[in-house]
Coordinates of C-alpha atoms in Angstrom, one line a residue:
Chain K
X82 CA 0.0 0.0 0.0
X83 CA 1.0 3.6 -0.5
X84 CA 2.2 5.8 2.3
X85 CA 3.3 9.4 2.5
X86 CA 5.7 10.7 5.1
X87 CA 6.1 14.3 6.0
X88 CA 8.5 15.8 8.5
X89 CA 9.0 17.5 10.9
X90 CA 5.5 17.6 12.4
X91 CA 6.1 20.9 14.1
X92 CA 8.7 23.6 13.6
X93 CA 9.4 27.0 15.2
X94 CA 11.8 29.2 13.2
X95 CA 12.9 32.8 13.6
X96 CA 12.2 35.4 10.9
X97 CA 15.0 35.4 8.3
X98 CA 16.0 31.8 8.9
X99 CA 16.0 29.1 6.1
X100 CA 13.4 26.4 5.8
X101 CA 13.4 22.8 4.5
X102 CA 10.4 20.6 4.7
X103 CA 10.6 17.1 3.2
X104 CA 8.0 14.7 1.9
X105 CA 8.4 11.2 0.6
X106 CA 6.0 8.7 -0.9
X107 CA 6.3 5.0 -0.8
X108 CA 4.5 2.2 -2.7
X109 CA 3.9 4.1 -5.9
X110 CA 5.9 5.3 -8.9
X111 CA 5.8 8.6 -10.7
X112 CA 3.1 10.3 -8.7
X113 CA 2.0 13.8 -9.0
X114 CA 3.2 15.7 -5.9
X115 CA 1.8 18.8 -4.2
X116 CA 2.5 21.3 -1.5
X117 CA -0.5 23.0 0.1
X118 CA -0.6 25.6 2.8
X119 CA -3.6 25.8 5.1
X120 CA -4.5 29.0 7.0
X121 CA -7.4 29.2 9.4
X122 CA -10.7 29.9 7.7
X123 CA -9.1 30.1 4.3
X124 CA -9.1 26.5 3.1
X125 CA -6.1 25.0 1.3
X126 CA -3.9 27.0 -1.0
X127 CA -2.0 25.1 -3.6
X128 CA 1.7 26.3 -3.5
X129 CA 3.5 23.9 -5.9
X130 CA 2.9 20.8 -7.9
X131 CA 5.1 18.4 -9.8
X132 CA 4.5 15.9 -12.5
X133 CA 8.0 14.5 -12.6
X134 CA 11.6 14.8 -11.4
X135 CA 12.8 18.4 -11.7
X136 CA 9.4 19.6 -13.0
X137 CA 7.9 22.2 -10.6
X138 CA 4.9 24.4 -11.2
X139 CA 4.3 27.4 -8.9
X140 CA 0.7 28.5 -8.3
X141 CA 1.4 31.7 -6.4
X142 CA 4.4 34.0 -6.2
X143 CA 5.9 33.9 -2.7
X144 CA 8.9 33.5 -0.5
X145 CA 9.0 29.7 -1.0
X146 CA 10.4 27.3 -3.6
X147 CA 10.1 23.6 -4.2
X148 CA 12.3 20.9 -5.6
X149 CA 11.8 17.2 -6.7
X150 CA 15.3 15.6 -6.7
X151 CA 13.9 12.1 -6.8
X152 CA 10.7 10.5 -8.1
X153 CA 9.1 10.2 -4.7
X154 CA 10.7 13.1 -2.8
X155 CA 9.4 16.6 -2.7
X156 CA 11.0 19.4 -0.8
X157 CA 9.7 22.8 0.2
X158 CA 12.3 25.5 1.0
X159 CA 12.8 29.1 1.8
X160 CA 16.0 31.1 2.1
X161 CA 14.6 33.6 4.5
X162 CA 11.3 33.0 6.3
X163 CA 8.8 35.8 6.8
X164 CA 6.2 36.0 9.6
X165 CA 3.5 35.4 6.9
X166 CA 5.0 32.0 6.1
X167 CA 3.5 30.6 9.3
X168 CA 0.9 28.0 8.7
X169 CA 0.1 24.3 8.3
X170 CA 1.9 22.8 5.3
X171 CA 0.6 19.7 3.7
X172 CA 2.2 17.4 1.2
X173 CA 0.0 15.3 -1.1
X174 CA 0.3 12.9 -4.0
X175 CA -2.1 11.6 -6.7
X176 CA -1.9 9.1 -9.5
X177 CA -0.4 10.8 -12.5
X178 CA -2.4 9.1 -15.2
X179 CA -5.9 9.5 -13.6
X180 CA -7.8 12.7 -14.0
X181 CA -10.1 11.8 -11.2
X182 CA -7.5 10.6 -8.8
X183 CA -8.1 11.9 -5.3
X184 CA -5.3 13.5 -3.3
X185 CA -3.6 11.6 -0.6
X186 CA -2.2 13.8 2.2
X187 CA 0.6 13.6 4.7
X188 CA 0.0 14.6 8.3
X189 CA 1.3 18.1 7.8
X190 CA 3.9 20.3 9.3
X191 CA 2.9 23.2 11.6
X192 CA 5.3 26.0 11.0
X193 CA 5.5 29.0 13.3
X194 CA 7.7 31.8 12.4
X195 CA 8.6 34.1 15.3
Chain F
X13 CA -12.5 28.1 -14.0
X14 CA -13.9 26.3 -11.0
X15 CA -14.9 27.1 -7.5
X16 CA -16.4 25.6 -4.4
X17 CA -18.6 27.2 -1.8
X18 CA -19.3 25.6 1.5
X19 CA -22.2 27.1 3.3
X20 CA -21.5 27.5 7.0
X21 CA -18.0 27.5 8.5
X22 CA -19.4 25.9 11.7
X23 CA -22.2 23.4 12.1
X24 CA -23.4 22.0 15.4
X25 CA -25.6 18.9 15.7
X26 CA -26.6 16.7 18.6
X27 CA -25.3 13.2 18.8
X28 CA -27.7 10.9 16.8
X29 CA -29.0 13.8 14.7
X30 CA -28.8 14.1 10.9
X31 CA -25.6 15.7 9.6
X32 CA -25.9 17.9 6.5
X33 CA -22.9 19.8 5.2
X34 CA -23.5 21.9 2.1
X35 CA -21.3 22.3 -0.9
X36 CA -22.0 24.1 -4.2
X37 CA -19.6 24.1 -7.0
X38 CA -18.9 25.9 -10.3
X39 CA -17.0 24.2 -13.1
X40 CA -16.7 24.8 -16.8
X41 CA -16.2 21.1 -17.4
X42 CA -17.9 18.0 -16.0
X43 CA -16.6 18.0 -12.5
X44 CA -15.0 15.4 -10.3
X45 CA -16.1 16.1 -6.7
X46 CA -14.6 15.1 -3.4
X47 CA -15.3 15.3 0.3
X48 CA -12.4 15.2 2.7
X49 CA -12.3 15.1 6.5
X50 CA -9.5 16.6 8.7
X51 CA -9.0 15.8 12.3
X52 CA -6.9 18.3 14.4
X53 CA -3.3 18.5 13.4
X54 CA -3.6 15.9 10.8
X55 CA -3.8 15.8 7.0
X56 CA -6.9 15.4 5.0
X57 CA -8.5 12.0 4.5
X58 CA -10.7 11.1 1.6
X59 CA -14.4 10.5 2.6
X60 CA -15.9 9.9 -0.9
X61 CA -15.6 11.0 -4.5
X62 CA -18.0 11.5 -7.4
X63 CA -16.6 10.9 -10.9
X64 CA -19.4 9.7 -13.2
X65 CA -22.4 7.4 -13.0
X66 CA -24.5 7.0 -9.9
X67 CA -25.3 10.3 -8.4
X68 CA -25.5 9.0 -4.8
X69 CA -22.1 8.3 -3.6
X70 CA -21.4 6.3 -0.4
X71 CA -18.2 6.9 1.5
X72 CA -16.5 5.8 4.7
X73 CA -17.8 6.2 8.2
X74 CA -21.5 6.1 7.1
X75 CA -21.3 9.4 5.0
X76 CA -22.8 9.8 1.6
X77 CA -23.2 12.6 -0.8
X78 CA -25.6 13.3 -3.7
X79 CA -24.5 15.0 -6.9
X80 CA -27.2 17.3 -8.3
X81 CA -26.2 18.8 -11.5
X82 CA -29.2 21.0 -11.8
X83 CA -28.4 22.6 -8.4
X84 CA -24.6 22.4 -8.8
X85 CA -24.6 20.8 -5.4
X86 CA -22.8 18.0 -3.7
X87 CA -24.0 18.0 -0.1
X88 CA -22.6 15.6 2.5
X89 CA -25.0 13.7 4.8
X90 CA -24.9 11.2 7.6
X91 CA -28.2 9.9 9.2
X92 CA -26.9 9.8 12.7
X93 CA -24.0 11.8 14.1
X94 CA -21.4 10.3 16.3
X95 CA -19.0 12.0 18.6
X96 CA -16.1 10.8 16.5
X97 CA -17.5 12.7 13.5
X98 CA -16.4 16.0 15.1
X99 CA -13.8 17.3 12.6
X100 CA -13.4 19.8 9.7
X101 CA -14.8 18.8 6.3
X102 CA -13.7 20.0 3.0
X103 CA -15.5 19.8 -0.4
X104 CA -13.3 19.9 -3.5
X105 CA -13.7 20.0 -7.2
X106 CA -11.4 18.8 -9.9
X107 CA -11.7 20.0 -13.4
X108 CA -8.7 18.1 -14.7
X109 CA -5.1 17.2 -13.9
X110 CA -3.6 19.0 -11.0
X111 CA -6.5 21.4 -10.9
X112 CA -8.2 20.7 -7.5
X113 CA -10.0 23.6 -5.8
X114 CA -11.0 23.3 -2.1
X115 CA -13.7 25.0 -0.2
X116 CA -12.9 26.9 3.0
X117 CA -14.1 24.0 5.2
X118 CA -16.9 23.4 7.6
X119 CA -16.2 22.5 11.2
X120 CA -18.6 20.0 12.6
X121 CA -19.3 20.0 16.3
X122 CA -21.2 17.1 17.8
X123 CA -23.0 17.8 21.1
X124 CA -23.6 14.9 23.4

């Protein structure tokens, strides 16, 4: 069966510090991968998605970047965090060849920028 | 373009009462519709999905949803609420690859 791992679960970082959040998927090959951010009362905001190694699409301009160095690894990064980067970050995967494939989410990382 | 509107950011029901969470969608193509549930400090878990075919979709934990094209609705129901149903519920619409739009969520409170 497929599993998705996301870490760390919680993170407190000072403004201006770098960020690296990692997500890995097991039990499937060549998935679509996604990074979402969730803010209270605002639903889920798609930040990045990837259809293959090295292929990243950004949905919103921001202080963050994403990379996919391996087929089942997706990394969210920032060089200098802002207070507004605080939030709950969710990684997800879906079947690349299925238009109606649901998203499968990790357990999220709660980031607090102080 | 596609969008989802969830009516009511908070819904309270008594244990054993009917649960009804409302979702209306807008999509320029035949939509794929989903309901997800999120427990505190966890990711989202798929409850059910509508693709094509039968308009009444059954999901996990006794939930079901009915796709009504004429009303552009996909409301989530459960006949009898349980304390363990307390969570946040998200409706989502997909109009194609990678294009999933989520509603802002409805927090369900179950009163004993």
